[in-house]
Amino acid sequence: MSVSTSVTARRMVAAALAAGAMIGSTAVSASAAEPRFERTHVAISRVQADAPGFNDRSSRSLNAEWVEITNTARRGVNLNGWTLSDKDGNRYTFRHYTLAGRSTVRIHTGYGRDTSRDLYQDRRNEVWDNRSDAATLKNDRGRFVDSVSWGRHHDRDHGRDDHRGHGDNRGHGDNHGGGHHGR
């Protein structure tokens, strides 16, 4: 190999290495500048918007109207400041509550004593519309986490149409039971 070929080959290798280093540093700085997306393992798992029996605004009736939220991760998630709301703007804010790993909490509409498995909104009126509504969960920064809708026009209002647990505790269909329609 001649000296000129050796110098040319070394220059080409050096140029390739320098280009690779520049691309690598650009990729690192670009990824470091972008916010990391952390997927949450918390979701609305079931909804019972229409309490069984007569809707008489009694504690029993109000507490039979609920939304369940499940954490599928191994670790607990601090829900302090998270909100659960309906389409009319009724909102429940979680206070001092951590949802344990691989567990579910049921948020009842009426009054009761909060436990690790049951939380109460302490309301005197129904929240969830039996015919058509959406339960939306947002984190403490107001960012969308999950939503479940049911009834008419839900496909235009929210992206997901899965009726999880609405009314029948099996995860499908509308249940308007007993010929009454609360809210």
PDB file of C-alpha atoms in Angstrom:
ATOM      1  CA  MET A   1       0.000   0.000   0.000  1.00  0.00           C
ATOM      2  CA  SER A   2       1.424   3.392  -0.950  1.00  0.00           C
ATOM      3  CA  VAL A   3       1.731   6.251   1.520  1.00  0.00           C
ATOM      4  CA  SER A   4      -0.900   8.335  -0.271  1.00  0.00           C
ATOM      5  CA  THR A   5      -3.413   5.468  -0.192  1.00  0.00           C
ATOM      6  CA  SER A   6      -2.693   4.924   3.512  1.00  0.00           C
ATOM      7  CA  VAL A   7      -3.258   8.628   4.300  1.00  0.00           C
ATOM      8  CA  THR A   8      -6.449   8.714   2.233  1.00  0.00           C
ATOM      9  CA  ALA A   9      -7.786   5.593   3.977  1.00  0.00           C
ATOM     10  CA  ARG A  10      -6.979   7.060   7.405  1.00  0.00           C
ATOM     11  CA  ARG A  11      -8.713  10.324   6.491  1.00  0.00           C
ATOM     12  CA  MET A  12     -11.818   8.445   5.323  1.00  0.00           C
ATOM     13  CA  VAL A  13     -11.933   6.401   8.520  1.00  0.00           C
ATOM     14  CA  ALA A  14     -11.448   9.540  10.624  1.00  0.00           C
ATOM     15  CA  ALA A  15     -14.213  11.333   8.714  1.00  0.00           C
ATOM     16  CA  ALA A  16     -16.587   8.392   9.177  1.00  0.00           C
ATOM     17  CA  LEU A  17     -15.832   8.234  12.906  1.00  0.00           C
ATOM     18  CA  ALA A  18     -16.327  11.987  13.289  1.00  0.00           C
ATOM     19  CA  ALA A  19     -19.659  11.830  11.424  1.00  0.00           C
ATOM     20  CA  GLY A  20     -20.784   8.938  13.621  1.00  0.00           C
ATOM     21  CA  ALA A  21     -19.817  10.843  16.752  1.00  0.00           C
ATOM     22  CA  MET A  22     -21.752  13.906  15.579  1.00  0.00           C
ATOM     23  CA  ILE A  23     -24.858  11.837  14.798  1.00  0.00           C
ATOM     24  CA  GLY A  24     -24.588  10.067  18.148  1.00  0.00           C
ATOM     25  CA  SER A  25     -24.246  13.319  20.098  1.00  0.00           C
ATOM     26  CA  THR A  26     -27.139  14.874  18.204  1.00  0.00           C
ATOM     27  CA  ALA A  27     -29.348  11.882  18.966  1.00  0.00           C
ATOM     28  CA  VAL A  28     -28.431  11.988  22.662  1.00  0.00           C
ATOM     29  CA  SER A  29     -29.048  15.717  23.007  1.00  0.00           C
ATOM     30  CA  ALA A  30     -32.355  15.489  21.107  1.00  0.00           C
ATOM     31  CA  SER A  31     -33.622  12.644  23.268  1.00  0.00           C
ATOM     32  CA  ALA A  32     -32.480  14.380  26.455  1.00  0.00           C
ATOM     33  CA  ALA A  33     -34.398  17.520  25.449  1.00  0.00           C
ATOM     34  CA  GLU A  34     -37.653  15.638  24.805  1.00  0.00           C
ATOM     35  CA  PRO A  35     -39.873  14.936  27.817  1.00  0.00           C
ATOM     36  CA  ARG A  36     -40.044  11.270  28.733  1.00  0.00           C
ATOM     37  CA  PHE A  37     -43.443   9.692  28.286  1.00  0.00           C
ATOM     38  CA  GLU A  38     -44.259   7.465  31.214  1.00  0.00           C
ATOM     39  CA  ARG A  39     -47.185   5.178  30.548  1.00  0.00           C
ATOM     40  CA  THR A  40     -49.528   4.933  33.487  1.00  0.00           C
ATOM     41  CA  HIS A  41     -50.913   1.610  34.600  1.00  0.00           C
ATOM     42  CA  VAL A  42     -54.002   3.232  36.092  1.00  0.00           C
ATOM     43  CA  ALA A  43     -57.312   3.030  34.225  1.00  0.00           C
ATOM     44  CA  ILE A  44     -61.061   3.091  34.710  1.00  0.00           C
ATOM     45  CA  SER A  45     -61.978  -0.583  34.874  1.00  0.00           C
ATOM     46  CA  ARG A  46     -65.737  -0.605  35.543  1.00  0.00           C
ATOM     47  CA  VAL A  47     -68.660   1.802  35.828  1.00  0.00           C
ATOM     48  CA  GLN A  48     -72.081   1.338  37.377  1.00  0.00           C
ATOM     49  CA  ALA A  49     -73.922   4.524  36.451  1.00  0.00           C
ATOM     50  CA  ASP A  50     -77.404   3.178  37.079  1.00  0.00           C
ATOM     51  CA  ALA A  51     -77.802   2.001  40.660  1.00  0.00           C
ATOM     52  CA  PRO A  52     -79.933  -1.138  40.913  1.00  0.00           C
ATOM     53  CA  GLY A  53     -83.408  -0.579  42.333  1.00  0.00           C
ATOM     54  CA  PHE A  54     -85.206   2.689  42.818  1.00  0.00           C
ATOM     55  CA  ASN A  55     -83.125   5.897  42.613  1.00  0.00           C
ATOM     56  CA  ASP A  56     -84.375   7.680  45.713  1.00  0.00           C
ATOM     57  CA  ARG A  57     -81.156   9.591  46.558  1.00  0.00           C
ATOM     58  CA  SER A  58     -80.766   7.484  49.684  1.00  0.00           C
ATOM     59  CA  SER A  59     -77.270   6.616  50.818  1.00  0.00           C
ATOM     60  CA  ARG A  60     -77.820   3.045  49.639  1.00  0.00           C
ATOM     61  CA  SER A  61     -78.916   4.196  46.163  1.00  0.00           C
ATOM     62  CA  LEU A  62     -76.136   6.786  45.774  1.00  0.00           C
ATOM     63  CA  ASN A  63     -73.453   4.352  46.893  1.00  0.00           C
ATOM     64  CA  ALA A  64     -74.645   1.758  44.379  1.00  0.00           C
ATOM     65  CA  GLU A  65     -73.561   4.244  41.684  1.00  0.00           C
ATOM     66  CA  TRP A  66     -69.773   3.979  41.295  1.00  0.00           C
ATOM     67  CA  VAL A  67     -66.652   3.957  39.150  1.00  0.00           C
ATOM     68  CA  GLU A  68     -63.774   1.532  39.674  1.00  0.00           C
ATOM     69  CA  ILE A  69     -60.170   2.466  38.989  1.00  0.00           C
ATOM     70  CA  THR A  70     -57.503  -0.228  38.717  1.00  0.00           C
ATOM     71  CA  ASN A  71     -53.716  -0.079  38.997  1.00  0.00           C
ATOM     72  CA  THR A  72     -52.172  -2.981  37.056  1.00  0.00           C
ATOM     73  CA  ALA A  73     -48.583  -2.107  37.991  1.00  0.00           C
ATOM     74  CA  ARG A  74     -46.662  -3.740  40.826  1.00  0.00           C
ATOM     75  CA  ARG A  75     -46.029  -0.436  42.590  1.00  0.00           C
ATOM     76  CA  GLY A  76     -48.604   1.853  44.140  1.00  0.00           C
ATOM     77  CA  VAL A  77     -49.562   5.132  42.472  1.00  0.00           C
ATOM     78  CA  ASN A  78     -50.149   8.329  44.440  1.00  0.00           C
ATOM     79  CA  LEU A  79     -53.503   9.674  43.198  1.00  0.00           C
ATOM     80  CA  ASN A  80     -53.395  12.856  45.297  1.00  0.00           C
ATOM     81  CA  GLY A  81     -54.796  15.657  43.125  1.00  0.00           C
ATOM     82  CA  TRP A  82     -56.105  13.328  40.392  1.00  0.00           C
ATOM     83  CA  THR A  83     -59.701  13.946  39.282  1.00  0.00           C
ATOM     84  CA  LEU A  84     -62.645  11.858  38.153  1.00  0.00           C
ATOM     85  CA  SER A  85     -65.322  13.808  36.291  1.00  0.00           C
ATOM     86  CA  ASP A  86     -68.476  13.459  34.202  1.00  0.00           C
ATOM     87  CA  LYS A  87     -69.552  15.307  31.036  1.00  0.00           C
ATOM     88  CA  ASP A  88     -71.471  17.917  33.079  1.00  0.00           C
ATOM     89  CA  GLY A  89     -68.316  18.963  34.928  1.00  0.00           C
ATOM     90  CA  ASN A  90     -69.023  17.245  38.262  1.00  0.00           C
ATOM     91  CA  ARG A  91     -65.592  16.444  39.648  1.00  0.00           C
ATOM     92  CA  TYR A  92     -64.187  14.315  42.443  1.00  0.00           C
ATOM     93  CA  THR A  93     -60.614  15.065  43.526  1.00  0.00           C
ATOM     94  CA  PHE A  94     -58.534  12.369  45.202  1.00  0.00           C
ATOM     95  CA  ARG A  95     -56.982  13.510  48.492  1.00  0.00           C
ATOM     96  CA  HIS A  96     -54.189  11.704  50.311  1.00  0.00           C
ATOM     97  CA  TYR A  97     -54.768   8.410  48.556  1.00  0.00           C
ATOM     98  CA  THR A  98     -52.334   5.902  47.082  1.00  0.00           C
ATOM     99  CA  LEU A  99     -53.751   3.106  44.942  1.00  0.00           C
ATOM    100  CA  ALA A 100     -51.733   0.019  45.830  1.00  0.00           C
ATOM    101  CA  GLY A 101     -50.134  -2.074  43.123  1.00  0.00           C
ATOM    102  CA  ARG A 102     -52.386  -4.597  41.385  1.00  0.00           C
ATOM    103  CA  SER A 103     -55.495  -3.336  43.127  1.00  0.00           C
ATOM    104  CA  THR A 104     -58.793  -1.581  42.491  1.00  0.00           C
ATOM    105  CA  VAL A 105     -60.637   1.207  44.278  1.00  0.00           C
ATOM    106  CA  ARG A 106     -64.364   1.895  43.940  1.00  0.00           C
ATOM    107  CA  ILE A 107     -65.448   5.563  44.049  1.00  0.00           C
ATOM    108  CA  HIS A 108     -69.049   5.758  45.279  1.00  0.00           C
ATOM    109  CA  THR A 109     -71.254   8.806  44.704  1.00  0.00           C
ATOM    110  CA  GLY A 110     -72.797   9.048  48.189  1.00  0.00           C
ATOM    111  CA  TYR A 111     -71.531   9.317  51.749  1.00  0.00           C
ATOM    112  CA  GLY A 112     -69.360   6.802  53.568  1.00  0.00           C
ATOM    113  CA  ARG A 113     -66.094   6.158  55.352  1.00  0.00           C
ATOM    114  CA  ASP A 114     -63.107   6.026  52.992  1.00  0.00           C
ATOM    115  CA  THR A 115     -61.045   2.819  53.034  1.00  0.00           C
ATOM    116  CA  SER A 116     -58.265   1.470  50.822  1.00  0.00           C
ATOM    117  CA  ARG A 117     -60.896  -0.201  48.576  1.00  0.00           C
ATOM    118  CA  ASP A 118     -63.795   2.266  48.739  1.00  0.00           C
ATOM    119  CA  LEU A 119     -63.819   6.061  48.459  1.00  0.00           C
ATOM    120  CA  TYR A 120     -66.877   8.306  48.723  1.00  0.00           C
ATOM    121  CA  GLN A 121     -67.667  11.551  46.914  1.00  0.00           C
ATOM    122  CA  ASP A 122     -70.053  12.620  49.718  1.00  0.00           C
ATOM    123  CA  ARG A 123     -72.730  13.850  47.317  1.00  0.00           C
ATOM    124  CA  ARG A 124     -76.462  14.092  47.887  1.00  0.00           C
ATOM    125  CA  ASN A 125     -77.405  13.668  44.190  1.00  0.00           C
ATOM    126  CA  GLU A 126     -76.547  11.249  41.397  1.00  0.00           C
ATOM    127  CA  VAL A 127     -73.523  12.132  39.265  1.00  0.00           C
ATOM    128  CA  TRP A 128     -73.504   9.648  36.395  1.00  0.00           C
ATOM    129  CA  ASP A 129     -76.241   9.975  33.788  1.00  0.00           C
ATOM    130  CA  ASN A 130     -77.796   6.558  33.218  1.00  0.00           C
ATOM    131  CA  ARG A 131     -78.539   7.139  29.531  1.00  0.00           C
ATOM    132  CA  SER A 132     -75.387   8.820  28.245  1.00  0.00           C
ATOM    133  CA  ASP A 133     -72.280  10.082  30.019  1.00  0.00           C
ATOM    134  CA  ALA A 134     -68.525   9.686  30.293  1.00  0.00           C
ATOM    135  CA  ALA A 135     -66.230   9.097  33.253  1.00  0.00           C
ATOM    136  CA  THR A 136     -62.878  10.822  32.715  1.00  0.00           C
ATOM    137  CA  LEU A 137     -59.764  10.351  34.838  1.00  0.00           C
ATOM    138  CA  LYS A 138     -57.000  12.982  34.831  1.00  0.00           C
ATOM    139  CA  ASN A 139     -53.730  13.089  36.743  1.00  0.00           C
ATOM    140  CA  ASP A 140     -52.610  15.795  39.181  1.00  0.00           C
ATOM    141  CA  ARG A 141     -51.319  17.909  36.272  1.00  0.00           C
ATOM    142  CA  GLY A 142     -54.680  17.807  34.517  1.00  0.00           C
ATOM    143  CA  ARG A 143     -53.448  15.417  31.847  1.00  0.00           C
ATOM    144  CA  PHE A 144     -55.837  12.842  30.417  1.00  0.00           C
ATOM    145  CA  VAL A 145     -55.338   9.320  31.792  1.00  0.00           C
ATOM    146  CA  ASP A 146     -58.469   7.403  30.777  1.00  0.00           C
ATOM    147  CA  SER A 147     -62.132   7.796  29.835  1.00  0.00           C
ATOM    148  CA  VAL A 148     -65.106   5.482  29.497  1.00  0.00           C
ATOM    149  CA  SER A 149     -68.332   6.612  27.849  1.00  0.00           C
ATOM    150  CA  TRP A 150     -71.752   5.055  27.353  1.00  0.00           C
ATOM    151  CA  GLY A 151     -75.072   5.797  25.723  1.00  0.00           C
ATOM    152  CA  ARG A 152     -75.833   7.896  22.682  1.00  0.00           C
ATOM    153  CA  HIS A 153     -73.304  10.218  21.031  1.00  0.00           C
ATOM    154  CA  HIS A 154     -70.431   8.862  23.099  1.00  0.00           C
ATOM    155  CA  ASP A 155     -68.379   8.032  20.017  1.00  0.00           C
ATOM    156  CA  ARG A 156     -68.214  11.715  19.047  1.00  0.00           C
ATOM    157  CA  ASP A 157     -67.440  12.950  22.565  1.00  0.00           C
ATOM    158  CA  HIS A 158     -64.646  10.564  23.518  1.00  0.00           C
ATOM    159  CA  GLY A 159     -62.177   8.426  21.681  1.00  0.00           C
ATOM    160  CA  ARG A 160     -62.892   5.093  23.311  1.00  0.00           C
ATOM    161  CA  ASP A 161     -66.177   3.223  23.144  1.00  0.00           C
ATOM    162  CA  ASP A 162     -65.930   0.194  25.345  1.00  0.00           C
ATOM    163  CA  HIS A 163     -68.730   0.383  27.946  1.00  0.00           C
ATOM    164  CA  ARG A 164     -66.524  -1.379  30.507  1.00  0.00           C
ATOM    165  CA  GLY A 165     -68.748  -2.576  33.309  1.00  0.00           C
ATOM    166  CA  HIS A 166     -71.593  -0.163  32.647  1.00  0.00           C
ATOM    167  CA  GLY A 167     -74.423  -1.269  34.835  1.00  0.00           C
ATOM    168  CA  ASP A 168     -74.302  -5.015  34.472  1.00  0.00           C
ATOM    169  CA  ASN A 169     -71.025  -5.836  36.277  1.00  0.00           C
ATOM    170  CA  ARG A 170     -69.954  -7.976  33.314  1.00  0.00           C
ATOM    171  CA  GLY A 171     -68.444  -5.242  31.206  1.00  0.00           C
ATOM    172  CA  HIS A 172     -70.916  -4.814  28.321  1.00  0.00           C
ATOM    173  CA  GLY A 173     -74.136  -3.074  27.399  1.00  0.00           C
ATOM    174  CA  ASP A 174     -76.450  -0.521  28.910  1.00  0.00           C
ATOM    175  CA  ASN A 175     -78.570  -1.279  31.936  1.00  0.00           C
ATOM    176  CA  HIS A 176     -81.460   1.002  32.663  1.00  0.00           C
ATOM    177  CA  GLY A 177     -83.026  -1.478  35.133  1.00  0.00           C
ATOM    178  CA  GLY A 178     -86.450  -1.173  36.707  1.00  0.00           C
ATOM    179  CA  GLY A 179     -87.903   1.301  34.235  1.00  0.00           C
ATOM    180  CA  HIS A 180     -86.463   4.313  36.067  1.00  0.00           C
ATOM    181  CA  HIS A 181     -83.761   6.611  34.947  1.00  0.00           C
ATOM    182  CA  GLY A 182     -81.940   8.515  37.639  1.00  0.00           C
ATOM    183  CA  ARG A 183     -80.273  11.634  36.488  1.00  0.00           C
TER     184      ARG A 183
END
